[in-house]
Coordinates of N, CA, C and O in Angstrom, one line a residue:
M1 N 127.7 62.6 11.0 CA 127.2 61.7 12.0 C 128.3 61.0 12.7 O 129.4 60.8 12.1
E2 N 128.1 60.6 13.9 CA 129.1 59.8 14.7 C 129.5 58.6 13.9 O 128.6 58.0 13.2
D3 N 130.7 58.1 14.0 CA 131.1 56.9 13.3 C 130.5 55.7 14.0 O 131.0 55.3 15.1
I4 N 129.5 55.2 13.4 CA 128.7 54.1 14.0 C 129.6 52.9 14.2 O 129.4 52.1 15.1
S5 N 130.5 52.6 13.3 CA 131.3 51.4 13.4 C 132.1 51.4 14.7 O 132.4 50.3 15.3
I6 N 132.5 52.6 15.2 CA 133.3 52.7 16.4 C 132.4 52.3 17.6 O 132.8 51.5 18.5
I7 N 131.1 52.7 17.5 CA 130.1 52.4 18.6 C 129.9 50.9 18.5 O 129.8 50.2 19.6
I8 N 129.7 50.3 17.4 CA 129.5 48.9 17.2 C 130.7 48.1 17.9 O 130.4 47.1 18.6
E9 N 131.9 48.5 17.6 CA 133.0 47.8 18.2 C 133.0 47.9 19.7 O 133.4 47.0 20.4
K10 N 132.6 49.1 20.2 CA 132.6 49.2 21.7 C 131.5 48.3 22.3 O 131.8 47.7 23.3
L11 N 130.4 48.2 21.6 CA 129.3 47.2 22.1 C 129.9 45.8 22.1 O 129.7 45.1 23.0
R12 N 130.5 45.4 21.0 CA 131.1 44.1 20.9 C 132.1 43.8 21.9 O 132.1 42.7 22.6
K13 N 133.1 44.7 22.1 CA 134.1 44.5 23.1 C 133.6 44.4 24.5 O 134.1 43.6 25.3
A14 N 132.6 45.2 24.8 CA 132.0 45.1 26.1 C 131.0 44.0 26.3 O 130.4 43.8 27.4
N15 N 130.7 43.3 25.2 CA 129.7 42.2 25.2 C 128.3 42.7 25.7 O 127.7 42.1 26.5
L16 N 127.9 43.9 25.1 CA 126.7 44.5 25.5 C 125.6 44.3 24.4 O 125.9 44.3 23.2
T17 N 124.4 44.2 24.8 CA 123.3 44.1 23.9 C 122.5 45.4 23.9 O 122.5 46.1 24.9
I18 N 121.7 45.6 22.8 CA 121.0 46.8 22.6 C 119.6 46.6 22.0 O 119.5 45.7 21.2
S19 N 118.7 47.4 22.3 CA 117.4 47.4 21.7 C 116.9 48.9 21.6 O 117.4 49.7 22.3
V20 N 115.9 49.1 20.7 CA 115.4 50.4 20.4 C 113.9 50.5 20.3 O 113.3 49.5 19.8
A21 N 113.4 51.6 20.8 CA 111.9 51.9 20.6 C 111.9 53.3 19.9 O 112.3 54.3 20.5
E22 N 111.4 53.3 18.7 CA 111.4 54.5 17.9 C 110.0 55.0 17.6 O 109.1 54.2 17.3
S23 N 109.9 56.3 17.6 CA 108.6 56.9 17.2 C 109.0 57.8 16.0 O 108.9 57.3 14.8
C24 N 109.4 59.0 16.2 CA 109.6 60.0 15.2 C 110.6 59.6 14.1 O 110.6 60.2 13.0
T25 N 111.5 58.7 14.4 CA 112.6 58.4 13.5 C 112.2 57.1 12.6 O 112.9 56.8 11.7
G26 N 111.1 56.5 12.9 CA 110.5 55.5 12.1 C 111.3 54.3 11.7 O 111.2 53.8 10.7
G27 N 112.3 54.0 12.5 CA 113.1 52.8 12.3 C 114.5 53.1 11.8 O 115.3 52.2 11.5
R28 N 114.8 54.4 11.6 CA 116.1 54.7 11.1 C 117.3 54.4 12.0 O 118.4 54.1 11.6
I29 N 117.1 54.4 13.3 CA 118.1 54.0 14.3 C 118.4 52.5 14.1 O 119.6 52.1 13.9
A30 N 117.4 51.7 14.1 CA 117.6 50.3 13.9 C 118.2 50.0 12.5 O 119.1 49.1 12.4
S31 N 117.8 50.7 11.5 CA 118.3 50.5 10.2 C 119.8 50.8 10.1 O 120.6 50.0 9.5
N32 N 120.2 51.8 10.8 CA 121.7 52.1 10.9 C 122.5 51.0 11.6 O 123.5 50.7 11.1
I33 N 121.9 50.5 12.6 CA 122.6 49.4 13.4 C 122.7 48.2 12.5 O 123.8 47.6 12.5
V34 N 121.6 47.8 11.9 CA 121.6 46.5 11.2 C 122.3 46.5 9.9 O 122.5 45.5 9.2
S35 N 122.8 47.7 9.5 CA 123.6 47.8 8.3 C 125.0 47.2 8.4 O 125.7 47.0 7.5
F36 N 125.3 46.8 9.7 CA 126.6 46.2 10.0 C 126.5 44.7 10.0 O 125.6 44.2 10.7
D37 N 127.5 44.0 9.4 CA 127.5 42.6 9.5 C 127.6 42.1 10.9 O 128.3 42.7 11.7
G38 N 126.9 41.1 11.2 CA 127.0 40.5 12.6 C 126.2 41.3 13.6 O 126.4 41.1 14.8
A39 N 125.3 42.2 13.2 CA 124.5 43.0 14.1 C 123.7 42.1 15.1 O 123.4 42.5 16.2
S40 N 123.3 41.0 14.6 CA 122.5 40.1 15.4 C 123.3 39.6 16.7 O 122.7 39.1 17.6
D41 N 124.6 39.8 16.7 CA 125.4 39.4 17.9 C 125.0 40.4 19.1 O 125.2 39.9 20.2
F42 N 124.6 41.6 18.8 CA 124.4 42.5 19.9 C 123.1 43.3 19.8 O 122.6 43.8 20.8
F43 N 122.5 43.3 18.6 CA 121.2 44.0 18.5 C 120.1 43.0 18.6 O 119.9 42.2 17.8
L44 N 119.3 43.2 19.7 CA 118.3 42.2 20.0 C 117.0 42.5 19.3 O 116.2 41.6 19.1
G45 N 116.7 43.8 19.0 CA 115.5 44.1 18.2 C 115.1 45.5 18.5 O 115.6 46.2 19.3
G46 N 114.0 45.9 17.8 CA 113.5 47.2 18.0 C 112.0 47.2 17.5 O 111.5 46.3 16.9
V47 N 111.3 48.3 18.0 CA 109.9 48.5 17.6 C 109.8 49.9 17.1 O 110.4 50.8 17.7
V48 N 108.9 50.1 16.2 CA 108.5 51.4 15.7 C 107.1 51.6 16.2 O 106.2 51.0 15.7
T49 N 107.0 52.4 17.3 CA 105.7 52.7 17.9 C 105.4 54.2 17.6 O 105.5 55.0 18.4
Y50 N 105.0 54.3 16.3 CA 104.8 55.7 15.8 C 103.5 56.3 16.4 O 103.5 57.5 16.7
S51 N 102.5 55.6 16.5 CA 101.2 56.1 17.0 C 101.1 56.0 18.5 O 101.8 55.1 19.1
T52 N 100.3 56.8 19.1 CA 100.0 56.7 20.5 C 99.5 55.3 20.9 O 99.9 54.6 21.8
T53 N 98.6 54.8 20.0 CA 98.0 53.4 20.2 C 99.0 52.4 20.3 O 99.0 51.5 21.1
S54 N 100.0 52.4 19.4 CA 101.1 51.4 19.4 C 102.0 51.5 20.6 O 102.5 50.5 21.1
K55 N 102.2 52.7 21.1 CA 103.0 52.9 22.4 C 102.2 52.2 23.5 O 102.8 51.5 24.3
I56 N 100.9 52.3 23.5 CA 100.1 51.6 24.6 C 100.1 50.1 24.4 O 100.3 49.4 25.3
R57 N 99.8 49.7 23.1 CA 99.6 48.2 22.9 C 100.9 47.4 22.9 O 101.0 46.3 23.4
I58 N 102.0 48.0 22.3 CA 103.2 47.2 22.1 C 104.1 47.4 23.3 O 104.7 46.4 23.8
L59 N 104.3 48.6 23.8 CA 105.2 48.9 24.9 C 104.5 49.0 26.2 O 105.1 49.2 27.3
N60 N 103.1 48.9 26.2 CA 102.4 48.9 27.5 C 102.5 50.2 28.2 O 102.6 50.2 29.5
I61 N 102.7 51.3 27.5 CA 102.8 52.6 28.1 C 101.4 53.0 28.6 O 100.4 52.8 28.0
D62 N 101.3 53.4 29.9 CA 100.1 53.7 30.5 C 99.4 54.9 29.8 O 100.0 56.0 29.7
K63 N 98.2 54.7 29.3 CA 97.5 55.7 28.6 C 97.3 57.0 29.5 O 97.3 58.1 29.0
K64 N 97.1 56.8 30.8 CA 96.9 57.9 31.7 C 98.2 58.8 31.7 O 98.1 60.0 31.9
R65 N 99.4 58.2 31.7 CA 100.6 58.9 31.7 C 100.8 59.7 30.4 O 101.2 60.8 30.4
I66 N 100.3 59.1 29.3 CA 100.4 59.8 28.0 C 99.4 61.0 28.0 O 99.8 62.1 27.6
E67 N 98.3 60.8 28.6 CA 97.3 61.9 28.7 C 97.8 63.0 29.7 O 97.7 64.2 29.4
L68 N 98.5 62.6 30.7 CA 99.1 63.6 31.7 C 100.3 64.4 31.1 O 100.3 65.6 31.3
Y69 N 101.2 63.7 30.5 CA 102.5 64.3 30.1 C 102.6 64.6 28.6 O 103.4 65.5 28.2
G70 N 101.8 64.0 27.8 CA 101.9 64.1 26.4 C 102.8 63.1 25.8 O 103.8 62.7 26.5
V71 N 102.5 62.7 24.6 CA 103.3 61.6 24.0 C 104.8 62.1 23.7 O 105.7 61.2 23.7
V72 N 105.0 63.3 23.5 CA 106.3 63.9 23.3 C 106.7 64.6 24.6 O 106.4 65.7 24.9
S73 N 107.3 63.8 25.4 CA 107.7 64.3 26.8 C 108.9 63.4 27.3 O 109.1 62.3 26.9
P74 N 109.6 64.0 28.3 CA 110.7 63.2 28.9 C 110.2 61.9 29.6 O 110.8 60.9 29.6
E75 N 109.0 62.1 30.2 CA 108.4 61.0 30.9 C 108.1 59.8 30.0 O 108.4 58.6 30.4
I76 N 107.5 60.1 28.9 CA 107.1 59.0 28.0 C 108.4 58.4 27.3 O 108.5 57.2 27.1
A77 N 109.4 59.3 27.0 CA 110.6 58.7 26.4 C 111.3 57.8 27.4 O 111.7 56.7 27.0
K78 N 111.3 58.1 28.7 CA 111.8 57.2 29.7 C 111.0 55.9 29.8 O 111.6 54.8 29.9
D79 N 109.7 56.0 29.8 CA 108.8 54.9 29.8 C 109.1 53.9 28.7 O 109.1 52.7 28.8
M80 N 109.3 54.5 27.5 CA 109.6 53.8 26.3 C 110.9 53.0 26.4 O 111.0 51.8 26.0
S81 N 111.9 53.7 26.9 CA 113.2 53.0 27.0 C 113.2 51.9 28.0 O 113.8 50.8 27.8
N82 N 112.5 52.1 29.1 CA 112.3 51.0 30.1 C 111.5 49.9 29.5 O 111.9 48.7 29.7
A83 N 110.5 50.2 28.8 CA 109.6 49.1 28.2 C 110.3 48.3 27.2 O 110.2 47.0 27.2
V84 N 111.1 48.9 26.3 CA 111.8 48.1 25.3 C 112.9 47.3 25.9 O 113.3 46.2 25.4
K85 N 113.5 47.8 26.9 CA 114.6 47.1 27.6 C 113.9 45.8 28.2 O 114.5 44.7 28.1
D86 N 112.8 45.9 28.8 CA 112.1 44.8 29.4 C 111.6 43.8 28.3 O 111.7 42.6 28.5
L87 N 111.2 44.4 27.2 CA 110.7 43.6 26.1 C 111.8 42.7 25.5 O 111.5 41.5 25.3
F88 N 113.0 43.2 25.3 CA 114.0 42.4 24.7 C 115.1 41.9 25.7 O 115.9 41.1 25.3
G89 N 115.1 42.4 26.9 CA 116.1 42.0 27.9 C 117.5 42.4 27.5 O 118.5 41.7 27.8
S90 N 117.6 43.6 27.0 CA 118.9 44.2 26.5 C 119.7 44.9 27.7 O 119.0 45.3 28.6
D91 N 121.0 45.0 27.5 CA 121.8 45.8 28.5 C 121.5 47.3 28.3 O 121.6 48.1 29.2
I92 N 121.3 47.7 27.0 CA 121.1 49.1 26.7 C 119.8 49.2 25.9 O 119.6 48.4 25.0
S93 N 119.0 50.2 26.2 CA 117.9 50.5 25.4 C 117.8 51.9 25.1 O 118.2 52.8 25.9
I94 N 117.3 52.2 23.9 CA 117.2 53.6 23.4 C 115.8 53.8 23.0 O 115.2 53.0 22.3
S95 N 115.3 55.0 23.4 CA 113.9 55.4 22.8 C 114.0 56.8 22.3 O 114.8 57.6 22.8
I96 N 113.1 57.1 21.4 CA 113.0 58.4 20.9 C 111.6 58.7 20.5 O 110.8 57.9 20.0
T97 N 111.1 59.9 21.0 CA 109.8 60.4 20.7 C 109.9 61.9 20.4 O 110.7 62.6 21.0
G98 N 109.1 62.3 19.4 CA 109.2 63.7 19.1 C 108.3 64.2 18.0 O 107.5 63.4 17.5
N99 N 108.4 65.4 17.7 CA 107.6 66.1 16.7 C 108.6 66.7 15.7 O 109.1 67.7 15.9
V100 N 108.9 66.0 14.6 CA 109.9 66.4 13.6 C 109.3 67.3 12.6 O 110.1 67.9 11.8
G101 N 108.0 67.5 12.5 CA 107.4 68.5 11.6 C 106.7 67.7 10.4 O 106.8 66.5 10.3
S102 N 106.1 68.4 9.6 CA 106.0 69.8 9.5 C 104.8 70.4 10.2 O 104.7 71.6 10.3
K103 N 104.0 69.6 10.9 CA 103.0 70.1 11.8 C 103.0 69.3 13.0 O 103.6 68.2 13.1
S104 N 102.4 69.8 14.1 CA 102.4 69.1 15.4 C 101.4 67.9 15.3 O 100.2 68.1 15.2
G105 N 102.0 66.7 15.5 CA 101.1 65.5 15.4 C 100.2 65.4 16.6 O 99.1 64.9 16.5
D106 N 100.7 65.9 17.8 CA 99.9 65.8 19.0 C 99.2 67.1 19.3 O 98.4 67.1 20.3
G107 N 99.5 68.1 18.6 CA 98.8 69.4 18.9 C 99.4 70.1 20.1 O 98.9 71.2 20.5
L108 N 100.3 69.5 20.8 CA 100.8 70.0 22.0 C 102.3 70.4 21.9 O 102.7 71.5 22.4
S109 N 103.1 69.5 21.4 CA 104.6 69.8 21.3 C 104.9 70.7 20.2 O 104.3 70.6 19.1
P110 N 105.9 71.5 20.4 CA 106.4 72.4 19.3 C 107.1 71.5 18.2 O 107.7 70.5 18.5
I111 N 107.0 72.0 17.0 CA 107.7 71.3 15.9 C 109.2 71.4 16.2 O 109.8 72.4 16.5
G112 N 109.9 70.2 16.0 CA 111.3 70.1 16.2 C 111.7 69.6 17.6 O 112.8 69.3 17.8
Q113 N 110.7 69.4 18.5 CA 111.0 69.0 19.8 C 111.2 67.4 19.8 O 110.3 66.7 19.4
V114 N 112.3 66.9 20.4 CA 112.6 65.5 20.4 C 113.1 65.1 21.8 O 114.0 65.9 22.3
F115 N 112.7 64.0 22.3 CA 113.3 63.5 23.5 C 113.9 62.1 23.2 O 113.3 61.3 22.6
I116 N 115.1 62.0 23.7 CA 115.9 60.7 23.6 C 116.1 60.2 25.0 O 116.6 60.9 25.8
S117 N 115.9 58.9 25.2 CA 116.2 58.3 26.5 C 117.1 57.1 26.2 O 116.8 56.3 25.3
I118 N 118.1 57.0 27.0 CA 118.9 55.8 27.0 C 119.0 55.2 28.4 O 119.3 55.9 29.4
N119 N 118.7 53.9 28.4 CA 118.7 53.1 29.7 C 120.0 52.2 29.5 O 120.0 51.3 28.7
F120 N 121.0 52.5 30.3 CA 122.3 51.8 30.3 C 122.5 51.1 31.6 O 122.7 51.8 32.6
M121 N 122.3 49.8 31.7 CA 122.5 49.1 32.9 C 121.6 49.6 34.0 O 122.0 49.8 35.1
N122 N 120.4 49.9 33.6 CA 119.3 50.4 34.5 C 119.5 51.8 35.0 O 118.8 52.3 36.0
K123 N 120.4 52.6 34.4 CA 120.5 54.0 34.7 C 119.9 54.7 33.5 O 120.4 54.5 32.4
V124 N 118.9 55.5 33.7 CA 118.1 56.1 32.6 C 118.4 57.6 32.6 O 118.3 58.3 33.6
D125 N 118.8 58.1 31.4 CA 119.0 59.5 31.1 C 118.1 59.9 30.0 O 117.8 59.1 29.1
V126 N 117.6 61.1 30.0 CA 116.7 61.7 29.0 C 117.3 63.0 28.6 O 117.6 63.8 29.4
W127 N 117.3 63.3 27.3 CA 117.8 64.5 26.7 C 116.7 65.1 25.8 O 115.9 64.4 25.2
E128 N 116.6 66.4 25.8 CA 115.7 67.2 25.0 C 116.5 67.9 23.9 O 117.5 68.5 24.2
F129 N 116.0 67.9 22.7 CA 116.5 68.6 21.6 C 115.4 69.3 20.9 O 114.3 68.9 20.8
N130 N 115.8 70.5 20.3 CA 114.8 71.2 19.5 C 115.5 71.6 18.2 O 116.5 72.3 18.1
F131 N 115.0 70.9 17.1 CA 115.6 71.1 15.8 C 114.7 72.0 15.0 O 113.5 72.1 15.2
N132 N 115.3 72.8 14.1 CA 114.6 73.8 13.4 C 114.7 73.7 11.9 O 114.6 74.7 11.2
D133 N 114.8 72.5 11.4 CA 114.9 72.3 10.0 C 113.6 71.6 9.4 O 112.6 71.5 10.1
D134 N 113.7 71.2 8.2 CA 112.6 70.5 7.6 C 112.5 69.1 8.2 O 113.5 68.6 8.9
R135 N 111.5 68.4 7.9 CA 111.2 67.1 8.5 C 112.3 66.1 8.4 O 112.8 65.5 9.4
N136 N 112.8 65.9 7.2 CA 113.9 64.9 7.0 C 115.2 65.2 7.6 O 115.9 64.4 8.2
T137 N 115.5 66.5 7.6 CA 116.7 67.0 8.3 C 116.6 66.8 9.8 O 117.5 66.4 10.5
N138 N 115.4 67.1 10.3 CA 115.2 66.9 11.8 C 115.3 65.4 12.2 O 115.9 65.1 13.2
I139 N 114.8 64.5 11.3 CA 114.9 63.1 11.6 C 116.4 62.7 11.6 O 116.9 62.0 12.5
E140 N 117.1 63.1 10.6 CA 118.6 62.8 10.5 C 119.3 63.4 11.7 O 120.2 62.7 12.2
S141 N 119.0 64.6 12.1 CA 119.6 65.2 13.2 C 119.4 64.4 14.5 O 120.3 64.2 15.3
A142 N 118.1 63.9 14.7 CA 117.8 63.1 15.8 C 118.5 61.8 15.9 O 119.0 61.4 16.9
V143 N 118.6 61.1 14.7 CA 119.3 59.9 14.7 C 120.8 60.1 15.0 O 121.4 59.4 15.8
S144 N 121.4 61.2 14.5 CA 122.8 61.5 14.7 C 123.0 61.7 16.2 O 124.0 61.2 16.8
K145 N 122.1 62.4 16.9 CA 122.2 62.7 18.3 C 122.2 61.4 19.1 O 122.9 61.3 20.1
V146 N 121.3 60.5 18.7 CA 121.3 59.2 19.4 C 122.6 58.5 19.4 O 123.1 58.1 20.5
F147 N 123.3 58.5 18.3 CA 124.6 57.8 18.2 C 125.7 58.6 18.9 O 126.6 58.0 19.5
I148 N 125.6 59.9 18.9 CA 126.5 60.7 19.7 C 126.4 60.4 21.2 O 127.4 60.2 21.9
L149 N 125.1 60.4 21.7 CA 124.9 60.1 23.1 C 125.3 58.7 23.5 O 126.0 58.5 24.5
L150 N 125.0 57.8 22.6 CA 125.4 56.4 22.9 C 126.9 56.3 22.9 O 127.5 55.6 23.8
N151 N 127.6 56.9 22.0 CA 129.1 56.9 22.0 C 129.6 57.5 23.3 O 130.6 56.9 23.9
N152 N 129.1 58.6 23.8 CA 129.5 59.2 25.0 C 129.3 58.3 26.2 O 130.1 58.3 27.1
I153 N 128.2 57.7 26.2 CA 127.9 56.7 27.4 C 128.8 55.6 27.4 O 129.3 55.2 28.4
L154 N 129.2 55.1 26.2 CA 130.1 53.9 26.1 C 131.5 54.3 26.4 O 132.3 53.4 26.7
K155 N 131.9 55.6 26.5 CA 133.2 56.0 26.8 C 133.4 55.8 28.3 O 134.6 55.7 28.8
N156 N 132.4 55.9 29.1 CA 132.5 55.8 30.5 C 132.7 54.4 31.0 O 132.4 53.4 30.4

């Protein structure tokens, strides 16, 4: 996994704040961040919106968009990152939605499909990954990808 302490230092030096909206990773991104002393200086908060209902209720994701695109989609990942950015007022927001296995939770997305969205200063990017391991390995791979992507964005 990417050296998270380097990412934390980049956030601190740039005086940037961050928030997360997690689905398939169940809070592991936030957990990695808050394992560092002083995380409250830059980490404004996160939500685990594991169910479709929680995405609608907590993040105000439009139910019609979920029905149109599916909960595991680039569109919903983008909506989630925009919503959590608005919720916490952070400079950077990260969202993740996916199907890590062992069966398809939505009946639509293939097992291993994950979408990560990062909103950095109102520029939103979305990436798709397809992992082919067991559930826990897929989750760890997804978390690792988040930190790799965030590190790459902070290099710019």
